[in-house]
PDB file of C-alpha atoms in Angstrom:
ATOM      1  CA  UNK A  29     -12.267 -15.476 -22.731  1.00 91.00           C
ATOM      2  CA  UNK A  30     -15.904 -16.666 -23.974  1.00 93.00           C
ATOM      3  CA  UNK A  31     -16.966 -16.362 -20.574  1.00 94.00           C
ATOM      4  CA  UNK A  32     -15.567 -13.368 -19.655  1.00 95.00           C
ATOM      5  CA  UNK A  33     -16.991 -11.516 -22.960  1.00 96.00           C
ATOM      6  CA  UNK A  34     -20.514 -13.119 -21.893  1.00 97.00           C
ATOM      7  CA  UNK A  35     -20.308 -11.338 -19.245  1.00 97.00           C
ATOM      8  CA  UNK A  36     -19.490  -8.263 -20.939  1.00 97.00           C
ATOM      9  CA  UNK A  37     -22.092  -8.865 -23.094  1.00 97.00           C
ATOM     10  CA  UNK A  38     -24.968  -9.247 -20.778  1.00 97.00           C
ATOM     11  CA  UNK A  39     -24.569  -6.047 -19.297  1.00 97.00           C
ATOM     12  CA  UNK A  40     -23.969  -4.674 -22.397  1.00 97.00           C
ATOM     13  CA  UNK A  41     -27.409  -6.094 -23.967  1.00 97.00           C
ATOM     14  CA  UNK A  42     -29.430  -5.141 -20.584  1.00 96.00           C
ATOM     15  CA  UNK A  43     -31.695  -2.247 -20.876  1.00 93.00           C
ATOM     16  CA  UNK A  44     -30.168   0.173 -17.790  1.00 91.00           C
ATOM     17  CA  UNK A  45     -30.107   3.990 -17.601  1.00 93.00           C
ATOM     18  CA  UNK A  46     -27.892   3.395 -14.363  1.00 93.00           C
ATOM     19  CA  UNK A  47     -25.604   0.688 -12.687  1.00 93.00           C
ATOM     20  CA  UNK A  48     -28.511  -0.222 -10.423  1.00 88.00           C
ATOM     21  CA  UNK A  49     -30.938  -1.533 -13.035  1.00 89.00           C
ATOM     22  CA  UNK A  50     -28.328  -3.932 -14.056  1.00 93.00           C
ATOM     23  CA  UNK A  51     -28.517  -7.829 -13.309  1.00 93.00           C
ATOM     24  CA  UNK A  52     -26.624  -9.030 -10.429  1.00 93.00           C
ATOM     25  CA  UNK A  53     -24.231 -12.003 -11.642  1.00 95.00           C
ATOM     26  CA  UNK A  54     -21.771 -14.439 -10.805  1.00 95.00           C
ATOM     27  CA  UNK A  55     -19.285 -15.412 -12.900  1.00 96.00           C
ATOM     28  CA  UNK A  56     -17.000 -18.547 -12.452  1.00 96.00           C
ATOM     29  CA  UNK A  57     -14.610 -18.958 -14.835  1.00 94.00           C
ATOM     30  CA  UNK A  58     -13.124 -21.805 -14.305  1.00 93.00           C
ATOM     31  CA  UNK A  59     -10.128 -23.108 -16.967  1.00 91.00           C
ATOM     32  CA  UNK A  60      -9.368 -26.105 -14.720  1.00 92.00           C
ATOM     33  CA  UNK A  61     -12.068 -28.039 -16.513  1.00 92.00           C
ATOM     34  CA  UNK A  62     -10.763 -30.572 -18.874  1.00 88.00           C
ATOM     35  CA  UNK A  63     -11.244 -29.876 -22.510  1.00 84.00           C
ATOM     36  CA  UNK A  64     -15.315 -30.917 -23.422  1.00 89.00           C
ATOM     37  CA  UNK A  65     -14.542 -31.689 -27.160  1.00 82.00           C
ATOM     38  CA  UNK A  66     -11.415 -34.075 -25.959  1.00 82.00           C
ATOM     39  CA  UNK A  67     -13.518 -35.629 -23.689  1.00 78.00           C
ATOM     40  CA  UNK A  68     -16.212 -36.946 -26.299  1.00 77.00           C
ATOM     41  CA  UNK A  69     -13.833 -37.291 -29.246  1.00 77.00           C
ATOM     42  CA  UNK A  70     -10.129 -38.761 -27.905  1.00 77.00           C
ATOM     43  CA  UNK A  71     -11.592 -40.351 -24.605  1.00 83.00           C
ATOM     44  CA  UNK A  72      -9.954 -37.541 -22.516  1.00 87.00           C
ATOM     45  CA  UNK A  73     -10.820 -36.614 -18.693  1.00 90.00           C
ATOM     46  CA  UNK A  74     -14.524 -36.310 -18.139  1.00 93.00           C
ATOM     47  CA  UNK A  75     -15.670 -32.722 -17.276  1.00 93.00           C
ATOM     48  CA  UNK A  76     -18.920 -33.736 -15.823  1.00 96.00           C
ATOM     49  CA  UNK A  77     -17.889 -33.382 -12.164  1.00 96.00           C
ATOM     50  CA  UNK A  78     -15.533 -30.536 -12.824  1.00 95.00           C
ATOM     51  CA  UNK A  79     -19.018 -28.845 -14.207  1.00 96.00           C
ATOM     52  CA  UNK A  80     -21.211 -30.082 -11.479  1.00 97.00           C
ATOM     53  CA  UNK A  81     -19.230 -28.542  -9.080  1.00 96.00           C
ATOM     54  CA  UNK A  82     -18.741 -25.117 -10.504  1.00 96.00           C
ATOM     55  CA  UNK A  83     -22.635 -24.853 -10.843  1.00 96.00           C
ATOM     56  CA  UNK A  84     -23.202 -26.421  -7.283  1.00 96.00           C
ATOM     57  CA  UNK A  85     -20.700 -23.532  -6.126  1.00 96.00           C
ATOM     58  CA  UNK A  86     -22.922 -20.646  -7.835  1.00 96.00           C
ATOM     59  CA  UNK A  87     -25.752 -22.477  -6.226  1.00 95.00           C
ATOM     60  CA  UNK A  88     -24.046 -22.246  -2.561  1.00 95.00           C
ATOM     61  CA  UNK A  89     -23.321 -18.423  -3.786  1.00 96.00           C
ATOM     62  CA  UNK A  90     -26.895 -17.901  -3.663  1.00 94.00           C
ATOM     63  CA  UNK A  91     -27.316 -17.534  -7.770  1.00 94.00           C
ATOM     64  CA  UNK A  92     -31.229 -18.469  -8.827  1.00 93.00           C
ATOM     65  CA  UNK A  93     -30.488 -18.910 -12.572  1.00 95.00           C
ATOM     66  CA  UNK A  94     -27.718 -20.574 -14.307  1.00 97.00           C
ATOM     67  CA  UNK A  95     -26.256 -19.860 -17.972  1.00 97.00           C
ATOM     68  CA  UNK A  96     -23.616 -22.046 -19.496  1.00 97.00           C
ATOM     69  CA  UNK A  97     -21.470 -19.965 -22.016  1.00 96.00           C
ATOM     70  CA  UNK A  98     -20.056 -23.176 -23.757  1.00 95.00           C
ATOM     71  CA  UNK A  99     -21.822 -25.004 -26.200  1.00 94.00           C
ATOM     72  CA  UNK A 100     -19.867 -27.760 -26.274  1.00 92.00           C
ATOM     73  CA  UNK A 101     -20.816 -28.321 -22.555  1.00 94.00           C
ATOM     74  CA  UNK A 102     -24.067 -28.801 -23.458  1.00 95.00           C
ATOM     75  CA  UNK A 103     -23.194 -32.200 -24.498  1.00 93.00           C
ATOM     76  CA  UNK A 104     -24.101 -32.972 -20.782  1.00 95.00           C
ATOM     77  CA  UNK A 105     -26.771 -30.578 -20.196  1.00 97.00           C
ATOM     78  CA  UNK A 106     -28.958 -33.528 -18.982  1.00 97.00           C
ATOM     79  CA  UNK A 107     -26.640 -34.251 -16.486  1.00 97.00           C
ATOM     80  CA  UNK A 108     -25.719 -30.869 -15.690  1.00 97.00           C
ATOM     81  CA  UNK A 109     -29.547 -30.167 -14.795  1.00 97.00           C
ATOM     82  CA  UNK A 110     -30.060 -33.498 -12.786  1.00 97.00           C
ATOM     83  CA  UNK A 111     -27.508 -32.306 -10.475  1.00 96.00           C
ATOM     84  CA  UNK A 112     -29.055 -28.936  -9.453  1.00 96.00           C
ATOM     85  CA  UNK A 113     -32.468 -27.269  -8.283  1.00 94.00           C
ATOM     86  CA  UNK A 114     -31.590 -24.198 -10.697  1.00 95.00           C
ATOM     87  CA  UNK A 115     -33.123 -23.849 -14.165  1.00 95.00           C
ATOM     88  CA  UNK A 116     -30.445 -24.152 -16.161  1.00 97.00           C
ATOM     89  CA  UNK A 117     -30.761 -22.145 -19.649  1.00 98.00           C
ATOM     90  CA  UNK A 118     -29.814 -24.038 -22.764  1.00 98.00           C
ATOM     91  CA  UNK A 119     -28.193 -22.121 -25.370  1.00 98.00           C
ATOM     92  CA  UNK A 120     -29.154 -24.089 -28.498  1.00 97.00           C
ATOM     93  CA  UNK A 121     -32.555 -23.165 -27.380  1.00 98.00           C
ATOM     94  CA  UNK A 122     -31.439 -20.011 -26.941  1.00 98.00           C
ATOM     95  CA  UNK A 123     -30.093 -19.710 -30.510  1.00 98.00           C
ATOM     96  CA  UNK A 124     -33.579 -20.770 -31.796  1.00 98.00           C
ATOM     97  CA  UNK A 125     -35.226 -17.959 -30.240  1.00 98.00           C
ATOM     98  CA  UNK A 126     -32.401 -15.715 -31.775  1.00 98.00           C
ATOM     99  CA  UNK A 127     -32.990 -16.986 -35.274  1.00 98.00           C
ATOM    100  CA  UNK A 128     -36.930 -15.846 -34.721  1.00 98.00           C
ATOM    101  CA  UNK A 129     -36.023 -12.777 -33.279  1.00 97.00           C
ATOM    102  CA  UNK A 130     -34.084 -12.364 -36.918  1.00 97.00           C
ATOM    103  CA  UNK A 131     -36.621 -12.879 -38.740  1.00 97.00           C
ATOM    104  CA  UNK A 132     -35.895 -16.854 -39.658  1.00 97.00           C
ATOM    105  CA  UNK A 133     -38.602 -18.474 -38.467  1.00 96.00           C
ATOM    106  CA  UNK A 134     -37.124 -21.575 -41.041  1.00 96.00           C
ATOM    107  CA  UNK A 135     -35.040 -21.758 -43.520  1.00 97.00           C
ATOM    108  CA  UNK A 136     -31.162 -23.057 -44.202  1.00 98.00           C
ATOM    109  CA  UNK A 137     -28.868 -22.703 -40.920  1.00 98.00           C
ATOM    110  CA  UNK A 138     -25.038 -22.948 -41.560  1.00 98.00           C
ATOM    111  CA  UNK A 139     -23.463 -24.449 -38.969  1.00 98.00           C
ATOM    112  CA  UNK A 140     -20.121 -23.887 -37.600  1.00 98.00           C
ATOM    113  CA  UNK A 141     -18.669 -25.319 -33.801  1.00 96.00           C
ATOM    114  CA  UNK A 142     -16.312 -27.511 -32.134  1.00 94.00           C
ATOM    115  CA  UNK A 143     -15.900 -31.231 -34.147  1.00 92.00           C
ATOM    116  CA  UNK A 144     -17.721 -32.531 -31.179  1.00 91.00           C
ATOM    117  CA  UNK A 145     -20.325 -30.069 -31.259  1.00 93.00           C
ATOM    118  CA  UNK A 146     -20.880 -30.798 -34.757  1.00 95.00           C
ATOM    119  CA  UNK A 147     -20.283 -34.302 -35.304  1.00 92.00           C
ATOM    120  CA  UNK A 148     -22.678 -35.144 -32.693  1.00 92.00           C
ATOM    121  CA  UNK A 149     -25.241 -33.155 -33.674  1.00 94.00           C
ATOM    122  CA  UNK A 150     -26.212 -30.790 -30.796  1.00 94.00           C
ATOM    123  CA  UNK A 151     -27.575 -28.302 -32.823  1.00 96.00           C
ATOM    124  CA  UNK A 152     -28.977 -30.500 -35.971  1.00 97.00           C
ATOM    125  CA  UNK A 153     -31.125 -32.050 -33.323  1.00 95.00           C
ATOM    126  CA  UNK A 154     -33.009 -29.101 -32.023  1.00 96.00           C
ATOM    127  CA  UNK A 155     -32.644 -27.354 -35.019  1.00 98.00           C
ATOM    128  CA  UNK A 156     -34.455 -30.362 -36.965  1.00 97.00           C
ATOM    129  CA  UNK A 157     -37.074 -30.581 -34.635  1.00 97.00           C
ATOM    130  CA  UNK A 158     -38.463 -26.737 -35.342  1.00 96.00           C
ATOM    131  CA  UNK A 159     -37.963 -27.485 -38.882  1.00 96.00           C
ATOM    132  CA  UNK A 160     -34.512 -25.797 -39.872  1.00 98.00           C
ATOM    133  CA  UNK A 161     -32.518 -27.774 -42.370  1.00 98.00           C
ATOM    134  CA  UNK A 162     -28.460 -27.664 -41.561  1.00 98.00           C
ATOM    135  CA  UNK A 163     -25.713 -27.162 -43.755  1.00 98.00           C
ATOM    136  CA  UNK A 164     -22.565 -28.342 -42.036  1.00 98.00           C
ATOM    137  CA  UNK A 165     -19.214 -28.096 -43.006  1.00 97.00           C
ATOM    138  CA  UNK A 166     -17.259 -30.982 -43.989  1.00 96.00           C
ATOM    139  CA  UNK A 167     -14.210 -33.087 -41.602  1.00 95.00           C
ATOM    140  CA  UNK A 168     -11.981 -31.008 -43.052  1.00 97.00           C
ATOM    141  CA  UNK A 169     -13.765 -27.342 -43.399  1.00 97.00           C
ATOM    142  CA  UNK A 170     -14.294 -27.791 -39.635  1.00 97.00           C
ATOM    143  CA  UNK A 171     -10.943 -29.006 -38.690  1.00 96.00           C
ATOM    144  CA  UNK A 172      -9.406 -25.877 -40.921  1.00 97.00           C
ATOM    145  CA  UNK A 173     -11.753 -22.855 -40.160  1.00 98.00           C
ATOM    146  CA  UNK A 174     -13.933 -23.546 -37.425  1.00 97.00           C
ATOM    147  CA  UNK A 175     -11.122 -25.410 -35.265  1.00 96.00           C
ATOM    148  CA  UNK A 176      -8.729 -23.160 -36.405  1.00 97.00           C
ATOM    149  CA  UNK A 177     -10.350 -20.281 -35.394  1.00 98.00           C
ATOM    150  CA  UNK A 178     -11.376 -21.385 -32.082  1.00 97.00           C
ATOM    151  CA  UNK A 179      -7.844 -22.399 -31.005  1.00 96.00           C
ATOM    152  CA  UNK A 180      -6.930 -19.032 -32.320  1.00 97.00           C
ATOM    153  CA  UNK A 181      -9.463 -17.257 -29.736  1.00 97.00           C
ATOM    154  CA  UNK A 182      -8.313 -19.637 -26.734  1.00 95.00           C
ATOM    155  CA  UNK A 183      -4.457 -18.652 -27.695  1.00 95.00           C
ATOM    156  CA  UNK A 184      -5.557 -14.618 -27.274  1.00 94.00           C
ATOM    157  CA  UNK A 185      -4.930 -14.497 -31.236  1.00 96.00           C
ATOM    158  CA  UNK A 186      -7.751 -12.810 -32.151  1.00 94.00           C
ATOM    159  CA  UNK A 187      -6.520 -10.976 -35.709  1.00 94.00           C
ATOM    160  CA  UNK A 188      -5.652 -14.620 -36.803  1.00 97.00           C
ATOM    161  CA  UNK A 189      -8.967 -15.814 -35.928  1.00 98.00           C
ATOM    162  CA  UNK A 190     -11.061 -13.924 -38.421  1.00 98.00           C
ATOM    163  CA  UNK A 191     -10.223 -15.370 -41.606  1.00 98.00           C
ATOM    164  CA  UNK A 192     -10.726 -18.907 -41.134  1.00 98.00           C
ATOM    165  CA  UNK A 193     -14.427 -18.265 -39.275  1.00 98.00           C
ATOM    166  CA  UNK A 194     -15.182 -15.616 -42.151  1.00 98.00           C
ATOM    167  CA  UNK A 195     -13.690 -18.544 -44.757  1.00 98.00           C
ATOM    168  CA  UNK A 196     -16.158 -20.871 -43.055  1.00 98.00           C
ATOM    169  CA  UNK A 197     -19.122 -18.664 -43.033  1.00 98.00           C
ATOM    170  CA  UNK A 198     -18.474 -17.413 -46.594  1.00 98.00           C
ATOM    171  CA  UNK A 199     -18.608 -21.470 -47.656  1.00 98.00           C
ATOM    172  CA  UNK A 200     -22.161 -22.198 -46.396  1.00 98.00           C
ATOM    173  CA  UNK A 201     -23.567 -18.576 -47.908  1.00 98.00           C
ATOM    174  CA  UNK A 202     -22.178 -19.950 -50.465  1.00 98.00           C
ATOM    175  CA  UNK A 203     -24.455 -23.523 -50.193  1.00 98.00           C
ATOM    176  CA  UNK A 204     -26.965 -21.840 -49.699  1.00 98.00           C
ATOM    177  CA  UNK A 205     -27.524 -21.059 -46.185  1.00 98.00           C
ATOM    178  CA  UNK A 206     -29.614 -18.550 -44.629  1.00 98.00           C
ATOM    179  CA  UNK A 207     -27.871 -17.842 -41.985  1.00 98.00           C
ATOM    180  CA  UNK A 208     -24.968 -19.312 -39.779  1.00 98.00           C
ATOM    181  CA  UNK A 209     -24.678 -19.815 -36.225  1.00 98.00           C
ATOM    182  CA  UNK A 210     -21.668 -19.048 -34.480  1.00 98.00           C
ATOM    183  CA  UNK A 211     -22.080 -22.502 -32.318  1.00 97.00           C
ATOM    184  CA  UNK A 212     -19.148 -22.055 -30.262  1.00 95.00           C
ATOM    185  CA  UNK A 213     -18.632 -19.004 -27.552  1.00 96.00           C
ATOM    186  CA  UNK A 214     -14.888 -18.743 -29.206  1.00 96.00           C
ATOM    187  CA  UNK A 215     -16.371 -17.782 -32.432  1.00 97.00           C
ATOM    188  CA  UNK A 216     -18.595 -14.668 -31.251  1.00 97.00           C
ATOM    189  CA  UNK A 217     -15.196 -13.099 -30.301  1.00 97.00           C
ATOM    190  CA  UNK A 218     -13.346 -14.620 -33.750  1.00 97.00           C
ATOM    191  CA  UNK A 219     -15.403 -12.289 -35.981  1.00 98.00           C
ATOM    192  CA  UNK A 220     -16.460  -8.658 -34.263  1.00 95.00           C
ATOM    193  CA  UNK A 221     -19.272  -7.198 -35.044  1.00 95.00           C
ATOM    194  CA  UNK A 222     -18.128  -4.248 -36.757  1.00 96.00           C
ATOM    195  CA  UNK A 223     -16.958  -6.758 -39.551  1.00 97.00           C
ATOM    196  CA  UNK A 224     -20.049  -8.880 -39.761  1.00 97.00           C
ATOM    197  CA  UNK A 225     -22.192  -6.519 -42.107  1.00 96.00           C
ATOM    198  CA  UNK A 226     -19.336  -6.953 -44.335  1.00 97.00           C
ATOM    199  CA  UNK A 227     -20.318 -11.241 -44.793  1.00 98.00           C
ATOM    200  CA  UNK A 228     -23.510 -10.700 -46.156  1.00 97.00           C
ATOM    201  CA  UNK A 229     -25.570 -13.081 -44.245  1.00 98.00           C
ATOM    202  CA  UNK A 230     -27.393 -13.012 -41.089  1.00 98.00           C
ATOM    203  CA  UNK A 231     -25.658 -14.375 -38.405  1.00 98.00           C
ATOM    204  CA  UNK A 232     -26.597 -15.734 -34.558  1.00 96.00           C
ATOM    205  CA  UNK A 233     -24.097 -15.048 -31.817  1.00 95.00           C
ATOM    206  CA  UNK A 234     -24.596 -18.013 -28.906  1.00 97.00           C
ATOM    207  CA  UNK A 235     -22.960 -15.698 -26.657  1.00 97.00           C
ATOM    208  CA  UNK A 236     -25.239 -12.978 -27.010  1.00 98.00           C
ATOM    209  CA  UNK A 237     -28.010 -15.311 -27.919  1.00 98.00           C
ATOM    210  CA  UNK A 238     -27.550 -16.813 -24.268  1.00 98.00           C
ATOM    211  CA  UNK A 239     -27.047 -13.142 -22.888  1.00 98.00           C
ATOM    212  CA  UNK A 240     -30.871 -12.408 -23.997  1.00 98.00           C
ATOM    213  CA  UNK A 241     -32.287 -14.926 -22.905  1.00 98.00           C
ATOM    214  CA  UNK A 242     -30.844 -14.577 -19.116  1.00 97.00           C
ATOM    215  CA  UNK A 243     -31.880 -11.413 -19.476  1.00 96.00           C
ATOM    216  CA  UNK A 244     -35.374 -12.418 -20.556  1.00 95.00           C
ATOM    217  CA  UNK A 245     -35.692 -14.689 -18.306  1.00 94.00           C
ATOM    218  CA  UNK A 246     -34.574 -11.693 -14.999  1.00 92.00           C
ATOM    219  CA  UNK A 247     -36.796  -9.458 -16.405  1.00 90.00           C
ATOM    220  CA  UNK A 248     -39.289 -12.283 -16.843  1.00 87.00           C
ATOM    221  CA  UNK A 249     -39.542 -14.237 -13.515  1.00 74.00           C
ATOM    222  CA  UNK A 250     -36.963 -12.716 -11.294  1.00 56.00           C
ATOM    223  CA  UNK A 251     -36.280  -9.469 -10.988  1.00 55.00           C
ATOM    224  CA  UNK A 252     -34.451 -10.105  -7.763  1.00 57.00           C
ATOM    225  CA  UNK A 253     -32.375 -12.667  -8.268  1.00 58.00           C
ATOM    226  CA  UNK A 254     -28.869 -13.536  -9.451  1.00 65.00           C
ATOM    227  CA  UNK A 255     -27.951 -15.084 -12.846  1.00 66.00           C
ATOM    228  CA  UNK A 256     -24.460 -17.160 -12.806  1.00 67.00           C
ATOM    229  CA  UNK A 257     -22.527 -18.535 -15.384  1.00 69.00           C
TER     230      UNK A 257
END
C-alpha cells in the first residue's frame, strides 16, 4: 500500500495543468520481498537480492532515477546503490530537506518507524550530523504505537491505525519535540492529513517527502526521463 500511495502522491504533488506535464514512472511493487525489519532483527531471509533485482528490472525498463518508498530498506542503501548505474534517492535525506522546507532548520525531531529502523539508528545518524537532536520512543512505545500501527496499515486496517501513531506522536510533543517524522511509508497512510492539524505539531511525511524530491530532482536534471520506485 505505501508504494502504491507514493505513487499517488507524486502525481498528486507534481505541478501539471494536464496529464502530459506529469512524470513518467514505473512502479514495481513487489510484496515477494522478505520482511526488511525481520531480516535485521530475528535473522530472517535477506532482502538484498530480492531488492537488487527489482531495481535492476526498472533499470532494464529504461527508468533514469530510482526512489525507494521504504525506509526500512534503506538499511542497505549502500548496497542497493553499488549494484546499479542509477542515482538512487535516499529518503532520510529526503526528510531533511522536508524539515527545512518547514521551517526547522534544527531543533527536536520525534521519531517514530519500524524497531529496526529505530533501533539502528537510520535516521539519528543523518539527523545528528545536520545538528537535529532525536527524541525516540522507548522498546515498548515503539512496539505498541508505532508497530502497531504499521501492522495495522499492511493488514488494510486503516481506522485502527490512527490511534496508536497519533498516541505516539502525542508522547514526543509531549517531550518536547518539534516535530515528528513519520519514518515509515505505513505511517503517512496511518494518520491522513485531514486529521493532522488536529496533533498540534509539525509533522514530515517520508512518502511525500520522497515524492518531492523525485520530483525535484525531474524537474531539476531530467525532464525526460522516467522515475521508478
Amino acid at each position: 500500500m505505501a508504494g502504491a500511495a507514493f505513487a499517488l502522491r507524486l502525481a498528486a504533488l507534481t505541478p501539471a495543468d494536464v496529464d502530459q506535464q506529469h512524470i513518467p514512472t514505473l512502479l514495481r511493487n513487489d510484496p515477494r520481498i522478505p520482511d526488511r525489519s525481520s531480516a535485521y532483527m530475528a535473522g530472517g531471509e535477506n532482502p538484498l537480492p530480492y531488492m537488487v533485482e527489482g531495481v535492476r528490472f526498472l533499470e532494464r525498463a529504461g527508468a533514469q532515477l530510482i526512489a525507494i518508498p521504504c525506509n526500512t530498506a534503506h538499511l542497505w542503501y549502500d548496497q542497493i546503490t553499488a549494484a546499479t548505474r542509477l542515482p538512487v534517492l535516499h529518503i532520510i535525506e529526503a526528510v531533511i530537506d522536508d524539515l527545512r522546507r518547514l521551517g526547522l532548520p534544527k531543533g527536536r525531531i520525534g521519531l517514530m518507524g519500524t524497531a529496526a529502523t529505530l533501533k539502528l539508528g537510520l535516521y539519528q545518524r543523518h539527523l545528528e550530523a545536520q545538528g537535529y537532536e532525536c527524541l525516540v520512543p522507548d522498546e515498548d512505545e515503539v512496539e505498541r504505537y508505532c508497530m502497531g500501527s504499521i501492522r495495522a496499515v499492511k493488514g488494510n486496517q486503516l481506522e485502527q491505525a490512527y490511534s496508536p501513531a497519533a498516541e505516539c506522536i502525542a508522547r514526543l510533543k509531549a517531550r518536547g519535540a518539534d516535530a515528528v517524522v513519520l519514518g515509515c511509508t505505513e505511517l503517512p497512510l496511518a494518520v491522513p492529513h485531514a486529521l493532522r492539524p488536529g496533533l498540534g505539531i509539525t509533522l514530515t511525511d517520508s512518502i511525500d517527502a520522497l515524492a518531492r524530491a523525485a520530483i525535484d530532482r525531474y524537474l531539476a536534471d531530467a525532464p525526460h526521463a522516467r522515475i521508478a520506485a
